[in-house]
PDB file of C-alpha atoms in Angstrom:
ATOM      1  CA  MET A   1      24.901   4.813   1.904  1.00 47.00           C
ATOM      2  CA  ASN A   2      25.720   5.489  -1.675  1.00 63.00           C
ATOM      3  CA  ASP A   3      24.638   3.612  -4.786  1.00 91.00           C
ATOM      4  CA  ILE A   4      22.121   1.681  -3.073  1.00 97.00           C
ATOM      5  CA  ASP A   5      20.621  -1.498  -4.964  1.00 98.00           C
ATOM      6  CA  ILE A   6      17.447  -1.956  -3.870  1.00 98.00           C
ATOM      7  CA  SER A   7      14.908   0.230  -1.989  1.00 98.00           C
ATOM      8  CA  VAL A   8      12.362  -1.850   0.030  1.00 98.00           C
ATOM      9  CA  ILE A   9       9.087  -0.167   0.759  1.00 98.00           C
ATOM     10  CA  VAL A  10       6.468  -1.512   3.528  1.00 98.00           C
ATOM     11  CA  PRO A  11       3.487   0.912   4.135  1.00 98.00           C
ATOM     12  CA  ILE A  12       2.131   0.133   7.905  1.00 98.00           C
ATOM     13  CA  TYR A  13      -0.799   0.846   9.451  1.00 97.00           C
ATOM     14  CA  ASN A  14      -1.598  -1.119  12.904  1.00 97.00           C
ATOM     15  CA  VAL A  15      -0.179  -4.111  12.490  1.00 96.00           C
ATOM     16  CA  GLU A  16       1.956  -4.619  15.876  1.00 96.00           C
ATOM     17  CA  LYS A  17       1.246  -8.183  15.742  1.00 94.00           C
ATOM     18  CA  TYR A  18       2.651  -8.939  12.573  1.00 95.00           C
ATOM     19  CA  LEU A  19       5.011  -6.079  12.031  1.00 98.00           C
ATOM     20  CA  GLY A  20       8.402  -7.414  13.737  1.00 97.00           C
ATOM     21  CA  LYS A  21       8.421 -11.101  11.814  1.00 96.00           C
ATOM     22  CA  CYS A  22       8.157  -8.596   8.066  1.00 98.00           C
ATOM     23  CA  ILE A  23      10.803  -6.366   9.243  1.00 98.00           C
ATOM     24  CA  ASP A  24      12.892  -9.220  10.684  1.00 98.00           C
ATOM     25  CA  SER A  25      12.272 -11.001   7.542  1.00 98.00           C
ATOM     26  CA  VAL A  26      13.758  -8.015   5.596  1.00 98.00           C
ATOM     27  CA  LEU A  27      16.638  -7.862   7.635  1.00 98.00           C
ATOM     28  CA  LYS A  28      17.442 -11.474   7.591  1.00 98.00           C
ATOM     29  CA  GLN A  29      18.234 -10.985   3.501  1.00 98.00           C
ATOM     30  CA  THR A  30      21.481 -12.651   2.099  1.00 98.00           C
ATOM     31  CA  PHE A  31      21.668  -9.402   0.075  1.00 97.00           C
ATOM     32  CA  TYR A  32      22.879  -6.557   1.970  1.00 94.00           C
ATOM     33  CA  ASN A  33      22.684  -3.431  -0.144  1.00 97.00           C
ATOM     34  CA  TYR A  34      19.495  -2.442  -0.066  1.00 98.00           C
ATOM     35  CA  GLU A  35      17.331   0.385   2.082  1.00 98.00           C
ATOM     36  CA  LEU A  36      14.241  -0.434   4.005  1.00 98.00           C
ATOM     37  CA  ILE A  37      11.362   2.539   4.283  1.00 98.00           C
ATOM     38  CA  LEU A  38       8.827   2.010   6.551  1.00 98.00           C
ATOM     39  CA  VAL A  39       6.248   4.125   6.273  1.00 98.00           C
ATOM     40  CA  ASP A  40       4.011   4.380   9.219  1.00 98.00           C
ATOM     41  CA  ASP A  41      -0.088   5.682   7.763  1.00 97.00           C
ATOM     42  CA  GLY A  42      -0.773   7.228  10.938  1.00 97.00           C
ATOM     43  CA  SER A  43      -1.142   3.842  13.183  1.00 97.00           C
ATOM     44  CA  TYR A  44      -2.476   3.959  16.681  1.00 96.00           C
ATOM     45  CA  ASP A  45      -1.215   1.161  17.971  1.00 96.00           C
ATOM     46  CA  ASN A  46       2.673   0.136  18.751  1.00 97.00           C
ATOM     47  CA  SER A  47       3.325  -0.047  15.046  1.00 98.00           C
ATOM     48  CA  PRO A  48       5.482   3.238  15.188  1.00 98.00           C
ATOM     49  CA  GLN A  49       7.460   2.505  18.108  1.00 98.00           C
ATOM     50  CA  ILE A  50       8.227  -0.753  16.799  1.00 98.00           C
ATOM     51  CA  CYS A  51       9.603   1.094  13.557  1.00 98.00           C
ATOM     52  CA  ASP A  52      11.700   3.327  15.450  1.00 98.00           C
ATOM     53  CA  GLU A  53      13.648   1.331  17.492  1.00 98.00           C
ATOM     54  CA  TYR A  54      14.564  -1.149  14.577  1.00 98.00           C
ATOM     55  CA  ALA A  55      15.823   2.211  12.719  1.00 98.00           C
ATOM     56  CA  ALA A  56      17.752   3.050  16.126  1.00 98.00           C
ATOM     57  CA  LYS A  57      19.512  -0.376  15.569  1.00 96.00           C
ATOM     58  CA  ASP A  58      20.024  -0.646  11.608  1.00 97.00           C
ATOM     59  CA  LYS A  59      21.268   2.557   9.546  1.00 96.00           C
ATOM     60  CA  ARG A  60      19.890   0.750   6.437  1.00 97.00           C
ATOM     61  CA  ILE A  61      16.208   1.486   7.735  1.00 98.00           C
ATOM     62  CA  LYS A  62      14.635   4.782   7.202  1.00 98.00           C
ATOM     63  CA  VAL A  63      11.322   5.235   9.142  1.00 98.00           C
ATOM     64  CA  ILE A  64       8.197   8.072   7.873  1.00 98.00           C
ATOM     65  CA  HIS A  65       5.336   8.756   9.824  1.00 98.00           C
ATOM     66  CA  ILE A  66       2.683  10.441   8.309  1.00 97.00           C
ATOM     67  CA  PRO A  67      -1.114  10.991   8.998  1.00 97.00           C
ATOM     68  CA  ASN A  68      -3.279   8.192   8.003  1.00 95.00           C
ATOM     69  CA  CYS A  69      -4.028   8.536   4.091  1.00 93.00           C
ATOM     70  CA  GLY A  70      -4.188   5.074   3.140  1.00 94.00           C
ATOM     71  CA  VAL A  71      -1.997   2.329   1.894  1.00 95.00           C
ATOM     72  CA  ALA A  72      -1.964   4.048  -1.984  1.00 95.00           C
ATOM     73  CA  ALA A  73      -0.242   7.143  -0.306  1.00 96.00           C
ATOM     74  CA  ALA A  74       2.054   5.626   2.074  1.00 97.00           C
ATOM     75  CA  ARG A  75       3.644   3.517  -1.027  1.00 97.00           C
ATOM     76  CA  ASN A  76       3.539   7.028  -2.588  1.00 97.00           C
ATOM     77  CA  VAL A  77       5.601   8.450  -0.015  1.00 98.00           C
ATOM     78  CA  GLY A  78       7.639   5.465   0.103  1.00 98.00           C
ATOM     79  CA  LEU A  79       8.645   6.088  -3.799  1.00 98.00           C
ATOM     80  CA  ASP A  80       9.298   9.920  -3.005  1.00 98.00           C
ATOM     81  CA  ASN A  81      11.924   8.677  -0.805  1.00 97.00           C
ATOM     82  CA  VAL A  82      13.802   6.174  -2.742  1.00 97.00           C
ATOM     83  CA  LYS A  83      17.738   6.001  -3.344  1.00 97.00           C
ATOM     84  CA  GLY A  84      17.936   2.172  -4.790  1.00 97.00           C
ATOM     85  CA  LYS A  85      18.015   1.572  -8.645  1.00 97.00           C
ATOM     86  CA  TYR A  86      15.058  -1.229  -7.951  1.00 98.00           C
ATOM     87  CA  ILE A  87      11.835  -1.430  -5.743  1.00 98.00           C
ATOM     88  CA  SER A  88      10.252  -3.795  -3.959  1.00 98.00           C
ATOM     89  CA  PHE A  89       7.239  -3.790  -1.951  1.00 98.00           C
ATOM     90  CA  VAL A  90       6.430  -5.741   1.062  1.00 98.00           C
ATOM     91  CA  ASP A  91       2.985  -5.614   2.736  1.00 97.00           C
ATOM     92  CA  SER A  92       3.543  -5.091   6.628  1.00 97.00           C
ATOM     93  CA  ASP A  93       1.736  -8.384   7.580  1.00 95.00           C
ATOM     94  CA  ASP A  94       3.874 -10.565   5.204  1.00 96.00           C
ATOM     95  CA  PHE A  95       7.254 -11.550   5.185  1.00 96.00           C
ATOM     96  CA  ILE A  96       9.878 -12.879   2.714  1.00 97.00           C
ATOM     97  CA  GLU A  97      12.363 -15.446   2.561  1.00 97.00           C
ATOM     98  CA  GLU A  98      15.854 -14.997   3.241  1.00 97.00           C
ATOM     99  CA  THR A  99      17.512 -15.181  -0.331  1.00 98.00           C
ATOM    100  CA  MET A 100      14.153 -12.861  -2.195  1.00 98.00           C
ATOM    101  CA  LEU A 101      16.366  -9.600  -2.944  1.00 98.00           C
ATOM    102  CA  GLU A 102      19.948 -11.635  -3.673  1.00 98.00           C
ATOM    103  CA  ASP A 103      17.857 -13.992  -5.803  1.00 97.00           C
ATOM    104  CA  MET A 104      15.690 -11.323  -7.582  1.00 97.00           C
ATOM    105  CA  PHE A 105      18.300  -8.613  -7.905  1.00 98.00           C
ATOM    106  CA  SER A 106      20.248 -11.711  -9.814  1.00 97.00           C
ATOM    107  CA  LEU A 107      17.204 -12.475 -12.087  1.00 95.00           C
ATOM    108  CA  ILE A 108      16.574  -8.852 -13.106  1.00 97.00           C
ATOM    109  CA  LYS A 109      20.001  -8.110 -13.795  1.00 96.00           C
ATOM    110  CA  SER A 110      20.794 -11.300 -15.613  1.00 93.00           C
ATOM    111  CA  ASN A 111      19.699  -9.454 -19.000  1.00 92.00           C
ATOM    112  CA  ASP A 112      18.747  -5.848 -17.899  1.00 94.00           C
ATOM    113  CA  TYR A 113      15.054  -6.530 -17.483  1.00 97.00           C
ATOM    114  CA  GLU A 114      12.559  -4.188 -16.018  1.00 98.00           C
ATOM    115  CA  LEU A 115      10.636  -6.358 -14.105  1.00 98.00           C
ATOM    116  CA  ALA A 116      10.994  -9.818 -12.120  1.00 97.00           C
ATOM    117  CA  MET A 117       8.400 -11.845 -10.500  1.00 95.00           C
ATOM    118  CA  CYS A 118       8.574 -14.854  -7.812  1.00 95.00           C
ATOM    119  CA  ASN A 119       6.040 -17.384  -6.604  1.00 92.00           C
ATOM    120  CA  PHE A 120       4.399 -16.671  -3.263  1.00 93.00           C
ATOM    121  CA  ARG A 121       2.580 -18.837  -0.692  1.00 91.00           C
ATOM    122  CA  ILE A 122      -0.442 -17.681   0.458  1.00 90.00           C
ATOM    123  CA  TYR A 123      -1.653 -18.172   4.584  1.00 85.00           C
ATOM    124  CA  ARG A 124      -5.201 -18.439   5.551  1.00 78.00           C
ATOM    125  CA  GLU A 125      -6.052 -17.404   9.161  1.00 70.00           C
ATOM    126  CA  ASP A 126      -9.630 -18.176   8.740  1.00 64.00           C
ATOM    127  CA  ILE A 127      -9.349 -21.866   7.825  1.00 60.00           C
ATOM    128  CA  ASP A 128      -5.492 -22.319   9.026  1.00 60.00           C
ATOM    129  CA  THR A 129      -4.457 -23.520   5.160  1.00 64.00           C
ATOM    130  CA  ILE A 130      -1.370 -22.775   3.078  1.00 69.00           C
ATOM    131  CA  ARG A 131      -1.596 -22.852  -0.556  1.00 69.00           C
ATOM    132  CA  THR A 132       1.169 -22.007  -3.133  1.00 68.00           C
ATOM    133  CA  GLU A 133       0.524 -19.726  -6.233  1.00 67.00           C
ATOM    134  CA  GLU A 134       1.639 -21.266  -9.346  1.00 64.00           C
ATOM    135  CA  PHE A 135       3.413 -19.706 -12.134  1.00 63.00           C
ATOM    136  CA  SER A 136       3.911 -21.697 -15.530  1.00 56.00           C
ATOM    137  CA  ILE A 137       7.759 -22.637 -16.101  1.00 56.00           C
ATOM    138  CA  GLU A 138      10.777 -21.447 -14.213  1.00 64.00           C
ATOM    139  CA  GLY A 139      12.687 -18.831 -15.973  1.00 71.00           C
ATOM    140  CA  THR A 140       9.995 -17.599 -18.296  1.00 88.00           C
ATOM    141  CA  VAL A 141      10.704 -14.596 -20.123  1.00 93.00           C
ATOM    142  CA  LEU A 142       7.640 -12.484 -21.081  1.00 95.00           C
ATOM    143  CA  ASP A 143       7.456  -9.699 -23.306  1.00 96.00           C
ATOM    144  CA  GLN A 144       4.977  -6.703 -22.823  1.00 95.00           C
ATOM    145  CA  LYS A 145       1.870  -8.007 -24.783  1.00 93.00           C
ATOM    146  CA  GLU A 146       2.212 -11.407 -23.000  1.00 94.00           C
ATOM    147  CA  LEU A 147       2.374  -9.481 -19.694  1.00 95.00           C
ATOM    148  CA  TYR A 148      -1.139  -8.188 -20.315  1.00 95.00           C
ATOM    149  CA  GLU A 149      -2.328 -11.388 -21.374  1.00 94.00           C
ATOM    150  CA  LYS A 150      -1.684 -13.270 -18.321  1.00 93.00           C
ATOM    151  CA  LEU A 151      -3.639 -10.827 -16.369  1.00 93.00           C
ATOM    152  CA  TYR A 152      -6.585 -13.106 -17.359  1.00 91.00           C
ATOM    153  CA  ALA A 153      -5.039 -16.431 -17.232  1.00 87.00           C
ATOM    154  CA  LYS A 154      -6.180 -18.652 -14.550  1.00 82.00           C
ATOM    155  CA  ASN A 155      -3.714 -17.384 -12.089  1.00 83.00           C
ATOM    156  CA  GLY A 156      -4.253 -13.941 -13.354  1.00 88.00           C
ATOM    157  CA  TRP A 157      -4.385 -12.446 -10.013  1.00 88.00           C
ATOM    158  CA  SER A 158      -0.999 -13.348  -9.262  1.00 90.00           C
ATOM    159  CA  TYR A 159       0.325 -11.018 -12.045  1.00 94.00           C
ATOM    160  CA  VAL A 160      -1.609  -8.079 -10.546  1.00 94.00           C
ATOM    161  CA  VAL A 161      -0.367  -8.254  -7.118  1.00 95.00           C
ATOM    162  CA  LEU A 162       2.333  -5.531  -6.257  1.00 96.00           C
ATOM    163  CA  TRP A 163       4.344  -7.587  -3.699  1.00 96.00           C
ATOM    164  CA  ASN A 164       6.013 -10.547  -5.536  1.00 96.00           C
ATOM    165  CA  LYS A 165       8.080  -8.232  -7.938  1.00 97.00           C
ATOM    166  CA  LEU A 166      10.947  -5.972  -8.121  1.00 98.00           C
ATOM    167  CA  TYR A 167      10.723  -3.242 -10.410  1.00 98.00           C
ATOM    168  CA  LYS A 168      13.394  -0.985 -12.257  1.00 98.00           C
ATOM    169  CA  LYS A 169      13.319   2.192 -10.366  1.00 98.00           C
ATOM    170  CA  GLU A 170      12.410   4.404 -14.127  1.00 97.00           C
ATOM    171  CA  ILE A 171       8.897   2.391 -14.212  1.00 98.00           C
ATOM    172  CA  PHE A 172       7.595   4.949 -11.184  1.00 98.00           C
ATOM    173  CA  ASP A 173       9.358   7.918 -12.540  1.00 96.00           C
ATOM    174  CA  ASN A 174       6.090   9.395 -13.925  1.00 95.00           C
ATOM    175  CA  ILE A 175       3.144   6.952 -12.098  1.00 96.00           C
ATOM    176  CA  ARG A 176       2.019   7.042  -8.680  1.00 96.00           C
ATOM    177  CA  PHE A 177      -0.912   4.865  -6.765  1.00 95.00           C
ATOM    178  CA  PRO A 178      -4.024   6.345  -6.590  1.00 93.00           C
ATOM    179  CA  VAL A 179      -4.886   7.995  -3.056  1.00 92.00           C
ATOM    180  CA  GLY A 180      -7.826   6.469  -1.501  1.00 85.00           C
ATOM    181  CA  LYS A 181      -8.703   4.029  -3.386  1.00 83.00           C
ATOM    182  CA  ILE A 182      -8.298   0.156  -2.803  1.00 83.00           C
ATOM    183  CA  HIS A 183      -7.414  -2.617  -5.435  1.00 84.00           C
ATOM    184  CA  GLU A 184      -4.634   0.186  -6.342  1.00 90.00           C
ATOM    185  CA  ASP A 185      -2.757  -2.893  -8.049  1.00 92.00           C
ATOM    186  CA  GLU A 186      -5.815  -3.089 -10.451  1.00 92.00           C
ATOM    187  CA  TYR A 187      -5.213   0.208 -11.041  1.00 93.00           C
ATOM    188  CA  MET A 188      -1.665   0.422 -11.337  1.00 95.00           C
ATOM    189  CA  ILE A 189      -0.754  -3.079 -12.921  1.00 96.00           C
ATOM    190  CA  HIS A 190      -1.538  -2.166 -16.756  1.00 96.00           C
ATOM    191  CA  HIS A 191       0.428   1.215 -16.141  1.00 96.00           C
ATOM    192  CA  ILE A 192       3.470  -0.669 -14.378  1.00 97.00           C
ATOM    193  CA  PHE A 193       3.250  -3.039 -17.623  1.00 97.00           C
ATOM    194  CA  GLU A 194       3.306  -0.254 -20.100  1.00 97.00           C
ATOM    195  CA  MET A 195       6.893   0.570 -18.913  1.00 97.00           C
ATOM    196  CA  VAL A 196       8.216  -3.043 -19.613  1.00 97.00           C
ATOM    197  CA  ASN A 197       9.705  -4.570 -22.289  1.00 97.00           C
ATOM    198  CA  LYS A 198      10.431  -7.899 -20.661  1.00 96.00           C
ATOM    199  CA  ALA A 199       9.914  -9.319 -17.762  1.00 97.00           C
ATOM    200  CA  VAL A 200      11.272 -12.706 -15.731  1.00 95.00           C
ATOM    201  CA  ILE A 201       9.643 -15.241 -13.928  1.00 94.00           C
ATOM    202  CA  THR A 202      10.873 -17.806 -11.358  1.00 93.00           C
ATOM    203  CA  LYS A 203       8.125 -20.546  -9.704  1.00 89.00           C
ATOM    204  CA  ARG A 204      10.640 -20.326  -6.951  1.00 92.00           C
ATOM    205  CA  VAL A 205       8.822 -18.981  -3.886  1.00 93.00           C
ATOM    206  CA  TYR A 206      10.244 -16.243  -2.220  1.00 95.00           C
ATOM    207  CA  TYR A 207       7.236 -14.247  -0.543  1.00 96.00           C
ATOM    208  CA  ASN A 208       4.526 -15.281   2.011  1.00 94.00           C
ATOM    209  CA  TYR A 209       1.224 -13.582   1.776  1.00 93.00           C
ATOM    210  CA  ARG A 210      -1.261 -13.546   4.889  1.00 91.00           C
ATOM    211  CA  TYR A 211      -4.738 -13.346   4.250  1.00 83.00           C
ATOM    212  CA  ARG A 212      -6.296 -12.043   7.211  1.00 72.00           C
ATOM    213  CA  CYS A 213     -10.157 -12.119   8.477  1.00 63.00           C
ATOM    214  CA  THR A 214     -10.237  -9.171  10.585  1.00 53.00           C
ATOM    215  CA  PHE A 215     -12.758  -6.598  11.338  1.00 44.00           C
ATOM    216  CA  ASP A 216     -10.521  -3.891  10.403  1.00 49.00           C
ATOM    217  CA  SER A 217      -9.425  -5.509   7.038  1.00 48.00           C
ATOM    218  CA  ILE A 218     -11.002  -3.551   4.245  1.00 45.00           C
ATOM    219  CA  MET A 219     -10.330  -6.418   1.773  1.00 45.00           C
ATOM    220  CA  THR A 220     -12.224  -8.828   3.847  1.00 45.00           C
ATOM    221  CA  LYS A 221     -15.298  -6.974   4.598  1.00 47.00           C
ATOM    222  CA  LYS A 222     -17.956  -8.554   2.293  1.00 49.00           C
ATOM    223  CA  TYR A 223     -20.043  -5.662   1.646  1.00 49.00           C
ATOM    224  CA  ASN A 224     -17.585  -2.635   2.004  1.00 58.00           C
ATOM    225  CA  ILE A 225     -18.532  -0.129  -0.670  1.00 61.00           C
ATOM    226  CA  GLN A 226     -15.154   0.736  -1.125  1.00 68.00           C
ATOM    227  CA  ARG A 227     -14.881  -2.632  -2.979  1.00 69.00           C
ATOM    228  CA  LEU A 228     -16.436  -0.817  -6.327  1.00 75.00           C
ATOM    229  CA  ASP A 229     -13.230   0.777  -6.523  1.00 80.00           C
ATOM    230  CA  ILE A 230     -12.360  -2.280  -8.283  1.00 86.00           C
ATOM    231  CA  THR A 231     -15.030  -1.166 -11.492  1.00 85.00           C
ATOM    232  CA  ASP A 232     -13.066   2.263 -11.708  1.00 87.00           C
ATOM    233  CA  ALA A 233      -9.887   0.467 -12.119  1.00 91.00           C
ATOM    234  CA  LEU A 234     -11.007  -2.042 -14.634  1.00 91.00           C
ATOM    235  CA  LEU A 235     -12.496   0.711 -16.580  1.00 89.00           C
ATOM    236  CA  ASP A 236      -9.305   2.735 -16.752  1.00 92.00           C
ATOM    237  CA  ARG A 237      -7.548  -0.454 -18.204  1.00 93.00           C
ATOM    238  CA  VAL A 238     -10.591  -0.520 -20.844  1.00 91.00           C
ATOM    239  CA  VAL A 239     -10.017   3.134 -22.103  1.00 90.00           C
ATOM    240  CA  PHE A 240      -6.266   2.112 -21.671  1.00 94.00           C
ATOM    241  CA  PHE A 241      -6.495  -0.835 -23.854  1.00 93.00           C
ATOM    242  CA  ASN A 242      -8.922   0.902 -26.506  1.00 90.00           C
ATOM    243  CA  ARG A 243      -6.130   3.630 -27.032  1.00 90.00           C
ATOM    244  CA  LYS A 244      -3.436   0.790 -28.011  1.00 90.00           C
ATOM    245  CA  GLY A 245      -5.606  -0.722 -30.044  1.00 89.00           C
ATOM    246  CA  TRP A 246      -5.909  -4.084 -28.047  1.00 91.00           C
ATOM    247  CA  TYR A 247      -9.676  -4.801 -28.962  1.00 90.00           C
ATOM    248  CA  GLU A 248      -9.233  -8.656 -27.680  1.00 92.00           C
ATOM    249  CA  LEU A 249      -7.568  -7.439 -24.416  1.00 94.00           C
ATOM    250  CA  GLU A 250     -10.217  -4.494 -23.938  1.00 91.00           C
ATOM    251  CA  TYR A 251     -12.838  -7.206 -24.957  1.00 91.00           C
ATOM    252  CA  ASN A 252     -11.311  -9.726 -22.162  1.00 92.00           C
ATOM    253  CA  THR A 253     -11.029  -6.656 -19.322  1.00 93.00           C
ATOM    254  CA  THR A 254     -14.686  -5.483 -20.328  1.00 88.00           C
ATOM    255  CA  SER A 255     -16.078  -8.954 -19.725  1.00 88.00           C
ATOM    256  CA  LEU A 256     -14.645  -8.931 -16.332  1.00 88.00           C
ATOM    257  CA  TYR A 257     -15.704  -5.554 -15.575  1.00 85.00           C
ATOM    258  CA  LEU A 258     -19.090  -6.623 -16.356  1.00 82.00           C
ATOM    259  CA  VAL A 259     -19.497  -9.757 -14.247  1.00 82.00           C
ATOM    260  CA  ILE A 260     -17.857  -7.459 -11.368  1.00 82.00           C
ATOM    261  CA  VAL A 261     -20.476  -4.720 -11.838  1.00 76.00           C
ATOM    262  CA  ARG A 262     -22.991  -7.426 -12.015  1.00 73.00           C
ATOM    263  CA  SER A 263     -22.027  -8.839  -8.634  1.00 73.00           C
ATOM    264  CA  LYS A 264     -21.411  -5.424  -6.877  1.00 68.00           C
ATOM    265  CA  LEU A 265     -24.830  -4.057  -8.166  1.00 66.00           C
ATOM    266  CA  LYS A 266     -26.333  -7.561  -6.592  1.00 62.00           C
ATOM    267  CA  ILE A 267     -25.140  -6.595  -3.246  1.00 58.00           C
ATOM    268  CA  PHE A 268     -25.133  -3.036  -2.960  1.00 53.00           C
ATOM    269  CA  PHE A 269     -28.399  -2.124  -4.683  1.00 54.00           C
ATOM    270  CA  ASP A 270     -30.871  -2.301  -2.196  1.00 55.00           C
ATOM    271  CA  GLY A 271     -28.233  -0.864   0.416  1.00 57.00           C
ATOM    272  CA  ASP A 272     -28.030   3.022   1.704  1.00 58.00           C
ATOM    273  CA  LYS A 273     -28.224   6.227   0.289  1.00 64.00           C
ATOM    274  CA  GLU A 274     -24.682   6.616  -0.067  1.00 66.00           C
ATOM    275  CA  GLU A 275     -24.102   2.829  -1.906  1.00 64.00           C
ATOM    276  CA  ILE A 276     -26.993   3.902  -4.626  1.00 67.00           C
ATOM    277  CA  LYS A 277     -25.454   7.070  -5.370  1.00 71.00           C
ATOM    278  CA  ARG A 278     -22.059   5.063  -5.691  1.00 68.00           C
ATOM    279  CA  ILE A 279     -23.810   2.705  -7.796  1.00 70.00           C
ATOM    280  CA  ALA A 280     -25.286   5.429 -10.050  1.00 73.00           C
ATOM    281  CA  MET A 281     -21.616   6.751 -10.586  1.00 76.00           C
ATOM    282  CA  VAL A 282     -20.531   3.484 -11.777  1.00 74.00           C
ATOM    283  CA  ARG A 283     -23.400   3.160 -14.382  1.00 73.00           C
ATOM    284  CA  ARG A 284     -22.635   6.924 -15.272  1.00 78.00           C
ATOM    285  CA  LYS A 285     -18.950   6.051 -15.982  1.00 78.00           C
ATOM    286  CA  LEU A 286     -20.170   3.120 -18.112  1.00 77.00           C
ATOM    287  CA  PHE A 287     -22.634   5.459 -20.286  1.00 78.00           C
ATOM    288  CA  LYS A 288     -19.761   8.038 -20.496  1.00 81.00           C
ATOM    289  CA  ASN A 289     -17.783   4.968 -22.754  1.00 80.00           C
ATOM    290  CA  ILE A 290     -20.428   3.377 -24.101  1.00 82.00           C
ATOM    291  CA  PHE A 291     -18.858   3.857 -27.256  1.00 81.00           C
ATOM    292  CA  LEU A 292     -16.027   1.826 -26.568  1.00 81.00           C
ATOM    293  CA  PHE A 293     -17.948  -1.331 -25.869  1.00 79.00           C
ATOM    294  CA  LEU A 294     -20.221  -0.769 -29.041  1.00 82.00           C
ATOM    295  CA  HIS A 295     -17.360  -0.522 -31.540  1.00 83.00           C
ATOM    296  CA  ASN A 296     -15.468  -3.219 -30.098  1.00 84.00           C
ATOM    297  CA  PRO A 297     -15.809  -5.970 -32.772  1.00 86.00           C
ATOM    298  CA  HIS A 298     -15.438  -9.209 -30.116  1.00 87.00           C
ATOM    299  CA  PHE A 299     -18.671  -8.160 -28.796  1.00 84.00           C
ATOM    300  CA  THR A 300     -21.855  -9.855 -30.074  1.00 85.00           C
ATOM    301  CA  LEU A 301     -25.210  -7.821 -30.547  1.00 86.00           C
ATOM    302  CA  LYS A 302     -26.622  -9.706 -27.667  1.00 80.00           C
ATOM    303  CA  GLN A 303     -23.800  -8.565 -25.240  1.00 80.00           C
ATOM    304  CA  LYS A 304     -23.965  -4.943 -26.758  1.00 84.00           C
ATOM    305  CA  ILE A 305     -27.481  -4.865 -25.781  1.00 82.00           C
ATOM    306  CA  LEU A 306     -26.937  -6.109 -22.196  1.00 78.00           C
ATOM    307  CA  ILE A 307     -24.354  -3.242 -21.872  1.00 80.00           C
ATOM    308  CA  LEU A 308     -26.939  -0.609 -23.323  1.00 82.00           C
ATOM    309  CA  CYS A 309     -29.463  -1.975 -20.481  1.00 80.00           C
ATOM    310  CA  LEU A 310     -27.238  -1.660 -18.056  1.00 76.00           C
ATOM    311  CA  CYS A 311     -26.838   2.033 -19.061  1.00 77.00           C
ATOM    312  CA  ILE A 312     -30.053   2.775 -19.737  1.00 75.00           C
ATOM    313  CA  ASN A 313     -32.909   0.625 -18.040  1.00 69.00           C
ATOM    314  CA  PHE A 314     -31.637  -0.966 -14.790  1.00 65.00           C
ATOM    315  CA  ASN A 315     -34.846  -2.812 -14.212  1.00 68.00           C
ATOM    316  CA  LEU A 316     -34.945  -4.565 -17.560  1.00 72.00           C
ATOM    317  CA  TYR A 317     -31.008  -5.532 -17.137  1.00 71.00           C
ATOM    318  CA  LYS A 318     -31.868  -6.975 -13.625  1.00 69.00           C
ATOM    319  CA  LYS A 319     -35.003  -8.867 -15.206  1.00 72.00           C
ATOM    320  CA  ILE A 320     -32.651 -10.628 -17.669  1.00 70.00           C
ATOM    321  CA  PHE A 321     -30.115 -11.301 -15.401  1.00 63.00           C
ATOM    322  CA  GLU A 322     -32.547 -12.600 -12.759  1.00 60.00           C
ATOM    323  CA  LEU A 323     -30.883  -9.858 -10.279  1.00 52.00           C
ATOM    324  CA  LYS A 324     -33.337  -9.963  -7.144  1.00 44.00           C
TER     325      LYS A 324
END
């Protein structure tokens, strides 16, 4: 196939229960000129066989089997093998509406945008409910600064997630997902938006996100130490905004960072040696960047003192915030 318009990347790990519906939803698209890249991340259930069976029936499907390295590495392998001019990510337990690719392609091409975003449904298996995440106004066009500001809006996570978007391929020419990390969308989104001049957003629902509460799901394990990866991701964004001189966005990010650090410390501080070691690393990284926070004009004196306490005297910080 030559001149492929869209590359759809699906990272896969032990999702035999959901994989067929995911792949079928892509194959049923009204848009035809795409490739579907299935990256099997060392699955030990029937997922590899399911991928190979689909590939044998449709020439648009490319299957890549790799040793288990995590979803970030699987996405990177997909990026290294794309042929399309635009890229879409679909999680292997989710599914998309049949006009998603056609309509999103039309949106992004309408004025040569770098990014298109759509609305999505959330399915929660634990409480058997469905809700739709809302964007602002259909047809909204945002510039780069407005995209960054939306990260801290009421529905900010809708802008952070990777899978409700269609990207121009050039966005990923020089960036890749951080291997071994979860919250990879938090790591990536500010670097992605840096490559975007204009993004178009629609309220139409094209993506169906499945929130699974299973024993092997990292994101639904309440006390998994890997959840601390988000602190590294947000600290990277703090430094990123500081370098740009966008101090209000730096302040917003730091405020969110401190809230999350506080909540994570409350969970992990009395944990095992590995958890305490990781917490110490979080505090060292905070201290390394302390001057960024102290020189930000948006922080009050009290806030700066609390940040110092967190870095230097954790017991005092615990007393101030009543972390017991």
